[in-house]
Amino acid sequence: LAGSAAAFAPAPMAKTSSAMNAFTAADLPGALAPMGFFDPLGFAEKADEKTLKRYREAEVTHGRVAMLAVLGFLVGEAVEGSSFLFDAQISGPAITHFTQVPGGWDAIIVAFIGSAEAQRAQIGWVAPADASYDQPGLLRDDYYPGDIGFDPLGLRPEDPEELDLMITKELQNGRLAMLAAAGFLAQEAVDGKGIIEHFSS
Protein backbone atom coordinates (compact mmCIF):
# COMPACT_ATOMS: atom_id res chain seq x y z
CA LEU A 1 0.00 0.00 0.00
CA ALA A 2 2.82 2.41 0.83
CA GLY A 3 4.41 1.65 -2.54
CA SER A 4 1.16 2.56 -4.28
CA ALA A 5 0.83 5.74 -2.26
CA ALA A 6 4.40 6.69 -3.13
CA ALA A 7 3.34 7.03 -6.75
CA PHE A 8 1.17 9.99 -5.77
CA ALA A 9 3.71 11.67 -3.50
CA PRO A 10 5.03 14.96 -4.85
CA ALA A 11 8.21 15.10 -6.84
CA PRO A 12 10.15 17.65 -4.77
CA MET A 13 13.89 18.09 -4.83
CA ALA A 14 16.15 18.74 -1.90
CA LYS A 15 18.10 21.97 -2.16
CA THR A 16 21.35 19.98 -2.10
CA SER A 17 20.49 17.90 -5.16
CA SER A 18 22.47 18.51 -8.30
CA ALA A 19 19.22 18.59 -10.28
CA MET A 20 18.01 21.55 -8.24
CA ASN A 21 21.18 23.52 -8.83
CA ALA A 22 21.17 23.21 -12.62
CA PHE A 23 17.99 22.22 -14.40
CA THR A 24 19.31 20.56 -17.54
CA ALA A 25 18.26 17.48 -19.50
CA ALA A 26 21.43 15.67 -18.42
CA ASP A 27 20.58 16.09 -14.72
CA LEU A 28 16.85 15.29 -14.80
CA PRO A 29 15.60 12.23 -12.95
CA GLY A 30 13.39 9.92 -14.97
CA ALA A 31 15.85 8.30 -17.37
CA LEU A 32 16.23 4.52 -17.16
CA ALA A 33 18.15 1.95 -19.16
CA PRO A 34 17.91 0.87 -21.93
CA MET A 35 16.23 4.03 -23.27
CA GLY A 36 18.09 6.57 -21.16
CA PHE A 37 16.80 10.11 -21.66
CA PHE A 38 14.15 9.52 -24.32
CA ASP A 39 13.67 12.64 -26.46
CA PRO A 40 13.54 11.53 -30.10
CA LEU A 41 12.23 14.88 -31.37
CA GLY A 42 14.86 16.90 -29.50
CA PHE A 43 12.49 19.08 -27.48
CA ALA A 44 14.81 19.10 -24.45
CA GLU A 45 17.96 20.02 -26.36
CA LYS A 46 16.17 22.96 -27.98
CA ALA A 47 14.69 24.19 -24.68
CA ASP A 48 16.18 26.67 -22.27
CA GLU A 49 16.01 25.99 -18.53
CA LYS A 50 12.65 27.70 -18.02
CA THR A 51 11.02 25.86 -20.92
CA LEU A 52 12.48 22.56 -19.73
CA LYS A 53 10.98 23.15 -16.27
CA ARG A 54 7.57 23.77 -17.87
CA TYR A 55 7.90 20.55 -19.88
CA ARG A 56 8.70 18.59 -16.71
CA GLU A 57 5.83 20.27 -14.82
CA ALA A 58 3.45 19.24 -17.60
CA GLU A 59 4.79 15.68 -17.62
CA VAL A 60 4.50 15.26 -13.84
CA THR A 61 1.02 16.79 -13.71
CA HIS A 62 -0.33 14.77 -16.64
CA GLY A 63 1.20 11.63 -15.13
CA ARG A 64 -0.51 12.23 -11.79
CA VAL A 65 -3.86 12.92 -13.44
CA ALA A 66 -3.47 9.78 -15.57
CA MET A 67 -2.69 7.63 -12.50
CA LEU A 68 -5.88 8.89 -10.86
CA ALA A 69 -7.80 8.38 -14.12
CA VAL A 70 -6.73 4.75 -14.44
CA LEU A 71 -7.74 4.14 -10.84
CA GLY A 72 -11.03 5.95 -11.48
CA PHE A 73 -11.80 3.84 -14.54
CA LEU A 74 -11.29 0.60 -12.65
CA VAL A 75 -12.94 1.56 -9.35
CA GLY A 76 -15.82 3.44 -10.98
CA GLU A 77 -16.73 0.49 -13.13
CA ALA A 78 -16.16 -2.08 -10.37
CA VAL A 79 -18.62 -0.42 -7.96
CA GLU A 80 -21.29 0.61 -10.46
CA GLY A 81 -24.76 -0.26 -9.28
CA SER A 82 -23.59 -0.84 -5.71
CA SER A 83 -22.35 2.62 -4.71
CA PHE A 84 -24.25 4.79 -2.25
CA LEU A 85 -23.53 7.81 -4.47
CA PHE A 86 -26.34 9.09 -6.70
CA ASP A 87 -28.63 6.17 -5.75
CA ALA A 88 -26.34 3.76 -7.61
CA GLN A 89 -27.75 5.00 -10.93
CA ILE A 90 -24.44 5.64 -12.70
CA SER A 91 -23.53 2.71 -14.92
CA GLY A 92 -21.85 1.69 -18.14
CA PRO A 93 -18.38 2.55 -19.42
CA ALA A 94 -16.43 5.04 -17.32
CA ILE A 95 -16.26 7.54 -20.18
CA THR A 96 -20.03 8.02 -19.79
CA HIS A 97 -20.06 8.40 -16.00
CA PHE A 98 -19.51 12.17 -15.85
CA THR A 99 -22.47 12.88 -18.12
CA GLN A 100 -24.66 10.79 -15.79
CA VAL A 101 -23.81 12.86 -12.70
CA PRO A 102 -26.97 14.72 -11.58
CA GLY A 103 -27.19 18.43 -12.32
CA GLY A 104 -25.37 20.65 -9.89
CA TRP A 105 -22.81 18.02 -8.90
CA ASP A 106 -20.86 18.58 -12.10
CA ALA A 107 -20.43 22.24 -11.14
CA ILE A 108 -19.12 21.20 -7.72
CA ILE A 109 -16.63 18.83 -9.35
CA VAL A 110 -15.45 21.50 -11.80
CA ALA A 111 -15.12 24.03 -8.94
CA PHE A 112 -13.05 21.56 -6.91
CA ILE A 113 -10.71 20.94 -9.86
CA GLY A 114 -10.44 24.68 -10.52
CA SER A 115 -9.58 25.31 -6.88
CA ALA A 116 -6.86 22.67 -6.92
CA GLU A 117 -5.40 24.10 -10.13
CA ALA A 118 -5.48 27.66 -8.75
CA GLN A 119 -3.62 26.49 -5.63
CA ARG A 120 -1.01 24.72 -7.76
CA ALA A 121 -0.57 27.83 -9.89
CA GLN A 122 -0.06 30.03 -6.83
CA ILE A 123 2.64 27.70 -5.55
CA GLY A 124 4.58 27.21 -8.78
CA TRP A 125 3.93 30.06 -11.16
CA VAL A 126 5.02 33.66 -11.31
CA ALA A 127 1.96 35.93 -11.13
CA PRO A 128 0.97 37.04 -14.65
CA ALA A 129 1.35 40.69 -13.62
CA ASP A 130 5.00 40.02 -12.70
CA ALA A 131 5.90 38.06 -15.84
CA SER A 132 6.84 39.43 -19.22
CA TYR A 133 4.18 39.17 -21.93
CA ASP A 134 6.48 36.90 -23.97
CA GLN A 135 6.91 34.40 -21.09
CA PRO A 136 3.46 32.97 -20.36
CA GLY A 137 3.34 30.21 -17.76
CA LEU A 138 6.65 31.22 -16.19
CA LEU A 139 7.56 29.04 -13.21
CA ARG A 140 9.15 30.48 -10.08
CA ASP A 141 12.94 30.17 -9.90
CA ASP A 142 12.82 28.36 -6.54
CA TYR A 143 10.06 25.95 -7.64
CA TYR A 144 10.88 22.40 -8.67
CA PRO A 145 8.29 20.97 -11.09
CA GLY A 146 5.73 18.91 -9.22
CA ASP A 147 6.76 20.03 -5.72
CA ILE A 148 3.48 21.43 -4.43
CA GLY A 149 4.26 20.43 -0.84
CA PHE A 150 1.66 17.64 -0.69
CA ASP A 151 3.14 14.73 1.26
CA PRO A 152 0.57 13.72 3.91
CA LEU A 153 2.17 10.30 4.46
CA GLY A 154 5.69 11.68 4.87
CA LEU A 155 7.09 9.54 2.03
CA ARG A 156 9.59 12.10 0.76
CA PRO A 157 13.14 10.86 1.41
CA GLU A 158 15.74 13.26 2.77
CA ASP A 159 18.61 11.70 0.82
CA PRO A 160 18.91 13.36 -2.65
CA GLU A 161 19.73 10.05 -4.39
CA GLU A 162 16.69 8.33 -2.87
CA LEU A 163 14.60 11.36 -3.82
CA ASP A 164 15.79 11.17 -7.43
CA LEU A 165 14.88 7.46 -7.42
CA MET A 166 11.39 8.22 -6.09
CA ILE A 167 10.92 10.96 -8.70
CA THR A 168 12.00 8.50 -11.41
CA LYS A 169 9.48 5.94 -10.13
CA GLU A 170 6.70 8.52 -10.12
CA LEU A 171 7.56 9.64 -13.65
CA GLN A 172 7.70 6.07 -14.97
CA ASN A 173 4.37 5.18 -13.32
CA GLY A 174 2.86 8.39 -14.70
CA ARG A 175 4.12 7.65 -18.21
CA LEU A 176 2.63 4.15 -18.08
CA ALA A 177 -0.64 5.54 -16.71
CA MET A 178 -0.85 8.09 -19.53
CA LEU A 179 -0.63 5.27 -22.06
CA ALA A 180 -3.10 3.13 -20.09
CA ALA A 181 -5.64 5.95 -19.74
CA ALA A 182 -5.40 6.71 -23.46
CA GLY A 183 -5.94 3.01 -24.20
CA PHE A 184 -8.92 2.82 -21.84
CA LEU A 185 -10.50 5.89 -23.46
CA ALA A 186 -9.96 4.57 -26.97
CA GLN A 187 -11.23 1.07 -26.15
CA GLU A 188 -14.40 2.31 -24.49
CA ALA A 189 -15.05 4.81 -27.28
CA VAL A 190 -14.70 2.11 -29.94
CA ASP A 191 -17.06 -0.53 -28.59
CA GLY A 192 -19.00 1.12 -25.74
CA LYS A 193 -18.00 -1.54 -23.22
CA GLY A 194 -16.35 -0.86 -19.88
CA ILE A 195 -12.79 -1.93 -19.16
CA ILE A 196 -13.90 -4.26 -16.34
CA GLU A 197 -16.40 -5.81 -18.77
CA HIS A 198 -13.50 -6.54 -21.14
CA PHE A 199 -11.58 -8.25 -18.34
CA SER A 200 -14.52 -10.44 -17.40
CA SER A 201 -15.46 -11.53 -20.92
mmCIF file of C-alpha atoms in Angstrom:
data_model
loop_
_atom_site.group_PDB
_atom_site.id
_atom_site.type_symbol
_atom_site.label_atom_id
_atom_site.label_comp_id
_atom_site.label_asym_id
_atom_site.label_seq_id
_atom_site.Cartn_x
_atom_site.Cartn_y
_atom_site.Cartn_z
ATOM 1 C CA LEU A 1 0.000 0.000 0.000
ATOM 2 C CA ALA A 2 2.816 2.407 0.833
ATOM 3 C CA GLY A 3 4.410 1.650 -2.536
ATOM 4 C CA SER A 4 1.159 2.564 -4.281
ATOM 5 C CA ALA A 5 0.826 5.745 -2.259
ATOM 6 C CA ALA A 6 4.404 6.691 -3.132
ATOM 7 C CA ALA A 7 3.340 7.031 -6.751
ATOM 8 C CA PHE A 8 1.170 9.993 -5.771
ATOM 9 C CA ALA A 9 3.712 11.666 -3.497
ATOM 10 C CA PRO A 10 5.030 14.963 -4.845
ATOM 11 C CA ALA A 11 8.209 15.098 -6.839
ATOM 12 C CA PRO A 12 10.151 17.648 -4.773
ATOM 13 C CA MET A 13 13.887 18.086 -4.833
ATOM 14 C CA ALA A 14 16.149 18.736 -1.901
ATOM 15 C CA LYS A 15 18.103 21.971 -2.159
ATOM 16 C CA THR A 16 21.350 19.977 -2.103
ATOM 17 C CA SER A 17 20.495 17.903 -5.156
ATOM 18 C CA SER A 18 22.466 18.509 -8.304
ATOM 19 C CA ALA A 19 19.216 18.588 -10.285
ATOM 20 C CA MET A 20 18.008 21.554 -8.245
ATOM 21 C CA ASN A 21 21.178 23.524 -8.829
ATOM 22 C CA ALA A 22 21.167 23.210 -12.618
ATOM 23 C CA PHE A 23 17.986 22.217 -14.403
ATOM 24 C CA THR A 24 19.309 20.556 -17.543
ATOM 25 C CA ALA A 25 18.264 17.482 -19.505
ATOM 26 C CA ALA A 26 21.425 15.667 -18.422
ATOM 27 C CA ASP A 27 20.577 16.088 -14.723
ATOM 28 C CA LEU A 28 16.855 15.287 -14.797
ATOM 29 C CA PRO A 29 15.602 12.233 -12.951
ATOM 30 C CA GLY A 30 13.391 9.921 -14.973
ATOM 31 C CA ALA A 31 15.854 8.298 -17.366
ATOM 32 C CA LEU A 32 16.225 4.519 -17.159
ATOM 33 C CA ALA A 33 18.155 1.955 -19.162
ATOM 34 C CA PRO A 34 17.911 0.873 -21.928
ATOM 35 C CA MET A 35 16.229 4.033 -23.266
ATOM 36 C CA GLY A 36 18.093 6.571 -21.165
ATOM 37 C CA PHE A 37 16.804 10.108 -21.662
ATOM 38 C CA PHE A 38 14.153 9.517 -24.323
ATOM 39 C CA ASP A 39 13.668 12.640 -26.456
ATOM 40 C CA PRO A 40 13.541 11.526 -30.104
ATOM 41 C CA LEU A 41 12.235 14.878 -31.367
ATOM 42 C CA GLY A 42 14.861 16.896 -29.500
ATOM 43 C CA PHE A 43 12.492 19.080 -27.480
ATOM 44 C CA ALA A 44 14.809 19.105 -24.452
ATOM 45 C CA GLU A 45 17.955 20.020 -26.360
ATOM 46 C CA LYS A 46 16.165 22.965 -27.981
ATOM 47 C CA ALA A 47 14.687 24.187 -24.677
ATOM 48 C CA ASP A 48 16.175 26.675 -22.267
ATOM 49 C CA GLU A 49 16.014 25.988 -18.528
ATOM 50 C CA LYS A 50 12.646 27.696 -18.020
ATOM 51 C CA THR A 51 11.019 25.865 -20.916
ATOM 52 C CA LEU A 52 12.483 22.556 -19.726
ATOM 53 C CA LYS A 53 10.985 23.151 -16.273
ATOM 54 C CA ARG A 54 7.574 23.774 -17.869
ATOM 55 C CA TYR A 55 7.895 20.547 -19.875
ATOM 56 C CA ARG A 56 8.700 18.593 -16.712
ATOM 57 C CA GLU A 57 5.828 20.271 -14.819
ATOM 58 C CA ALA A 58 3.452 19.238 -17.596
ATOM 59 C CA GLU A 59 4.787 15.681 -17.618
ATOM 60 C CA VAL A 60 4.496 15.259 -13.845
ATOM 61 C CA THR A 61 1.016 16.788 -13.712
ATOM 62 C CA HIS A 62 -0.325 14.768 -16.637
ATOM 63 C CA GLY A 63 1.199 11.628 -15.129
ATOM 64 C CA ARG A 64 -0.515 12.235 -11.788
ATOM 65 C CA VAL A 65 -3.862 12.920 -13.443
ATOM 66 C CA ALA A 66 -3.471 9.780 -15.565
ATOM 67 C CA MET A 67 -2.688 7.634 -12.500
ATOM 68 C CA LEU A 68 -5.878 8.890 -10.863
ATOM 69 C CA ALA A 69 -7.802 8.382 -14.121
ATOM 70 C CA VAL A 70 -6.732 4.746 -14.443
ATOM 71 C CA LEU A 71 -7.743 4.141 -10.844
ATOM 72 C CA GLY A 72 -11.027 5.954 -11.483
ATOM 73 C CA PHE A 73 -11.796 3.837 -14.538
ATOM 74 C CA LEU A 74 -11.288 0.598 -12.654
ATOM 75 C CA VAL A 75 -12.944 1.561 -9.353
ATOM 76 C CA GLY A 76 -15.816 3.440 -10.985
ATOM 77 C CA GLU A 77 -16.726 0.488 -13.135
ATOM 78 C CA ALA A 78 -16.161 -2.077 -10.369
ATOM 79 C CA VAL A 79 -18.622 -0.423 -7.956
ATOM 80 C CA GLU A 80 -21.291 0.607 -10.463
ATOM 81 C CA GLY A 81 -24.760 -0.261 -9.283
ATOM 82 C CA SER A 82 -23.592 -0.844 -5.708
ATOM 83 C CA SER A 83 -22.348 2.623 -4.710
ATOM 84 C CA PHE A 84 -24.253 4.793 -2.255
ATOM 85 C CA LEU A 85 -23.530 7.811 -4.466
ATOM 86 C CA PHE A 86 -26.336 9.090 -6.700
ATOM 87 C CA ASP A 87 -28.625 6.167 -5.754
ATOM 88 C CA ALA A 88 -26.342 3.760 -7.614
ATOM 89 C CA GLN A 89 -27.746 5.004 -10.933
ATOM 90 C CA ILE A 90 -24.444 5.636 -12.695
ATOM 91 C CA SER A 91 -23.535 2.706 -14.915
ATOM 92 C CA GLY A 92 -21.854 1.694 -18.138
ATOM 93 C CA PRO A 93 -18.382 2.547 -19.415
ATOM 94 C CA ALA A 94 -16.429 5.042 -17.315
ATOM 95 C CA ILE A 95 -16.264 7.539 -20.185
ATOM 96 C CA THR A 96 -20.029 8.020 -19.790
ATOM 97 C CA HIS A 97 -20.056 8.402 -16.000
ATOM 98 C CA PHE A 98 -19.509 12.167 -15.847
ATOM 99 C CA THR A 99 -22.465 12.880 -18.121
ATOM 100 C CA GLN A 100 -24.663 10.788 -15.791
ATOM 101 C CA VAL A 101 -23.806 12.856 -12.700
ATOM 102 C CA PRO A 102 -26.970 14.718 -11.582
ATOM 103 C CA GLY A 103 -27.188 18.428 -12.322
ATOM 104 C CA GLY A 104 -25.371 20.652 -9.887
ATOM 105 C CA TRP A 105 -22.808 18.022 -8.904
ATOM 106 C CA ASP A 106 -20.864 18.584 -12.104
ATOM 107 C CA ALA A 107 -20.432 22.244 -11.143
ATOM 108 C CA ILE A 108 -19.118 21.196 -7.719
ATOM 109 C CA ILE A 109 -16.630 18.827 -9.350
ATOM 110 C CA VAL A 110 -15.447 21.505 -11.795
ATOM 111 C CA ALA A 111 -15.117 24.034 -8.941
ATOM 112 C CA PHE A 112 -13.053 21.558 -6.911
ATOM 113 C CA ILE A 113 -10.710 20.937 -9.859
ATOM 114 C CA GLY A 114 -10.443 24.680 -10.525
ATOM 115 C CA SER A 115 -9.584 25.309 -6.878
ATOM 116 C CA ALA A 116 -6.855 22.666 -6.920
ATOM 117 C CA GLU A 117 -5.399 24.104 -10.131
ATOM 118 C CA ALA A 118 -5.476 27.657 -8.753
ATOM 119 C CA GLN A 119 -3.620 26.492 -5.628
ATOM 120 C CA ARG A 120 -1.014 24.718 -7.756
ATOM 121 C CA ALA A 121 -0.569 27.831 -9.894
ATOM 122 C CA GLN A 122 -0.063 30.031 -6.830
ATOM 123 C CA ILE A 123 2.640 27.703 -5.554
ATOM 124 C CA GLY A 124 4.584 27.209 -8.779
ATOM 125 C CA TRP A 125 3.932 30.056 -11.162
ATOM 126 C CA VAL A 126 5.020 33.661 -11.308
ATOM 127 C CA ALA A 127 1.964 35.926 -11.128
ATOM 128 C CA PRO A 128 0.972 37.038 -14.651
ATOM 129 C CA ALA A 129 1.345 40.694 -13.623
ATOM 130 C CA ASP A 130 4.997 40.020 -12.700
ATOM 131 C CA ALA A 131 5.896 38.060 -15.843
ATOM 132 C CA SER A 132 6.842 39.432 -19.225
ATOM 133 C CA TYR A 133 4.181 39.174 -21.933
ATOM 134 C CA ASP A 134 6.479 36.897 -23.973
ATOM 135 C CA GLN A 135 6.910 34.397 -21.094
ATOM 136 C CA PRO A 136 3.461 32.968 -20.363
ATOM 137 C CA GLY A 137 3.342 30.214 -17.762
ATOM 138 C CA LEU A 138 6.645 31.222 -16.190
ATOM 139 C CA LEU A 139 7.559 29.036 -13.209
ATOM 140 C CA ARG A 140 9.148 30.480 -10.080
ATOM 141 C CA ASP A 141 12.941 30.172 -9.902
ATOM 142 C CA ASP A 142 12.816 28.359 -6.542
ATOM 143 C CA TYR A 143 10.062 25.945 -7.635
ATOM 144 C CA TYR A 144 10.885 22.396 -8.669
ATOM 145 C CA PRO A 145 8.289 20.972 -11.094
ATOM 146 C CA GLY A 146 5.733 18.912 -9.220
ATOM 147 C CA ASP A 147 6.758 20.027 -5.722
ATOM 148 C CA ILE A 148 3.483 21.428 -4.427
ATOM 149 C CA GLY A 149 4.261 20.428 -0.843
ATOM 150 C CA PHE A 150 1.659 17.644 -0.687
ATOM 151 C CA ASP A 151 3.144 14.735 1.264
ATOM 152 C CA PRO A 152 0.570 13.724 3.914
ATOM 153 C CA LEU A 153 2.166 10.297 4.464
ATOM 154 C CA GLY A 154 5.690 11.678 4.866
ATOM 155 C CA LEU A 155 7.094 9.543 2.033
ATOM 156 C CA ARG A 156 9.594 12.099 0.759
ATOM 157 C CA PRO A 157 13.139 10.857 1.408
ATOM 158 C CA GLU A 158 15.738 13.259 2.772
ATOM 159 C CA ASP A 159 18.612 11.699 0.815
ATOM 160 C CA PRO A 160 18.913 13.358 -2.645
ATOM 161 C CA GLU A 161 19.731 10.047 -4.387
ATOM 162 C CA GLU A 162 16.693 8.332 -2.869
ATOM 163 C CA LEU A 163 14.597 11.360 -3.821
ATOM 164 C CA ASP A 164 15.788 11.167 -7.435
ATOM 165 C CA LEU A 165 14.884 7.463 -7.423
ATOM 166 C CA MET A 166 11.389 8.222 -6.087
ATOM 167 C CA ILE A 167 10.918 10.958 -8.700
ATOM 168 C CA THR A 168 11.995 8.504 -11.408
ATOM 169 C CA LYS A 169 9.482 5.939 -10.134
ATOM 170 C CA GLU A 170 6.698 8.517 -10.120
ATOM 171 C CA LEU A 171 7.560 9.641 -13.654
ATOM 172 C CA GLN A 172 7.699 6.075 -14.967
ATOM 173 C CA ASN A 173 4.374 5.178 -13.320
ATOM 174 C CA GLY A 174 2.865 8.387 -14.699
ATOM 175 C CA ARG A 175 4.119 7.645 -18.207
ATOM 176 C CA LEU A 176 2.633 4.151 -18.079
ATOM 177 C CA ALA A 177 -0.637 5.536 -16.709
ATOM 178 C CA MET A 178 -0.854 8.093 -19.532
ATOM 179 C CA LEU A 179 -0.630 5.266 -22.063
ATOM 180 C CA ALA A 180 -3.099 3.133 -20.093
ATOM 181 C CA ALA A 181 -5.640 5.952 -19.736
ATOM 182 C CA ALA A 182 -5.404 6.708 -23.456
ATOM 183 C CA GLY A 183 -5.936 3.010 -24.196
ATOM 184 C CA PHE A 184 -8.916 2.821 -21.842
ATOM 185 C CA LEU A 185 -10.500 5.892 -23.457
ATOM 186 C CA ALA A 186 -9.960 4.567 -26.967
ATOM 187 C CA GLN A 187 -11.234 1.067 -26.152
ATOM 188 C CA GLU A 188 -14.405 2.308 -24.488
ATOM 189 C CA ALA A 189 -15.052 4.809 -27.279
ATOM 190 C CA VAL A 190 -14.699 2.109 -29.938
ATOM 191 C CA ASP A 191 -17.065 -0.533 -28.588
ATOM 192 C CA GLY A 192 -19.004 1.124 -25.742
ATOM 193 C CA LYS A 193 -18.000 -1.541 -23.223
ATOM 194 C CA GLY A 194 -16.347 -0.858 -19.884
ATOM 195 C CA ILE A 195 -12.792 -1.933 -19.160
ATOM 196 C CA ILE A 196 -13.900 -4.262 -16.339
ATOM 197 C CA GLU A 197 -16.396 -5.806 -18.772
ATOM 198 C CA HIS A 198 -13.504 -6.538 -21.144
ATOM 199 C CA PHE A 199 -11.576 -8.248 -18.343
ATOM 200 C CA SER A 200 -14.524 -10.439 -17.396
ATOM 201 C CA SER A 201 -15.456 -11.531 -20.919
#
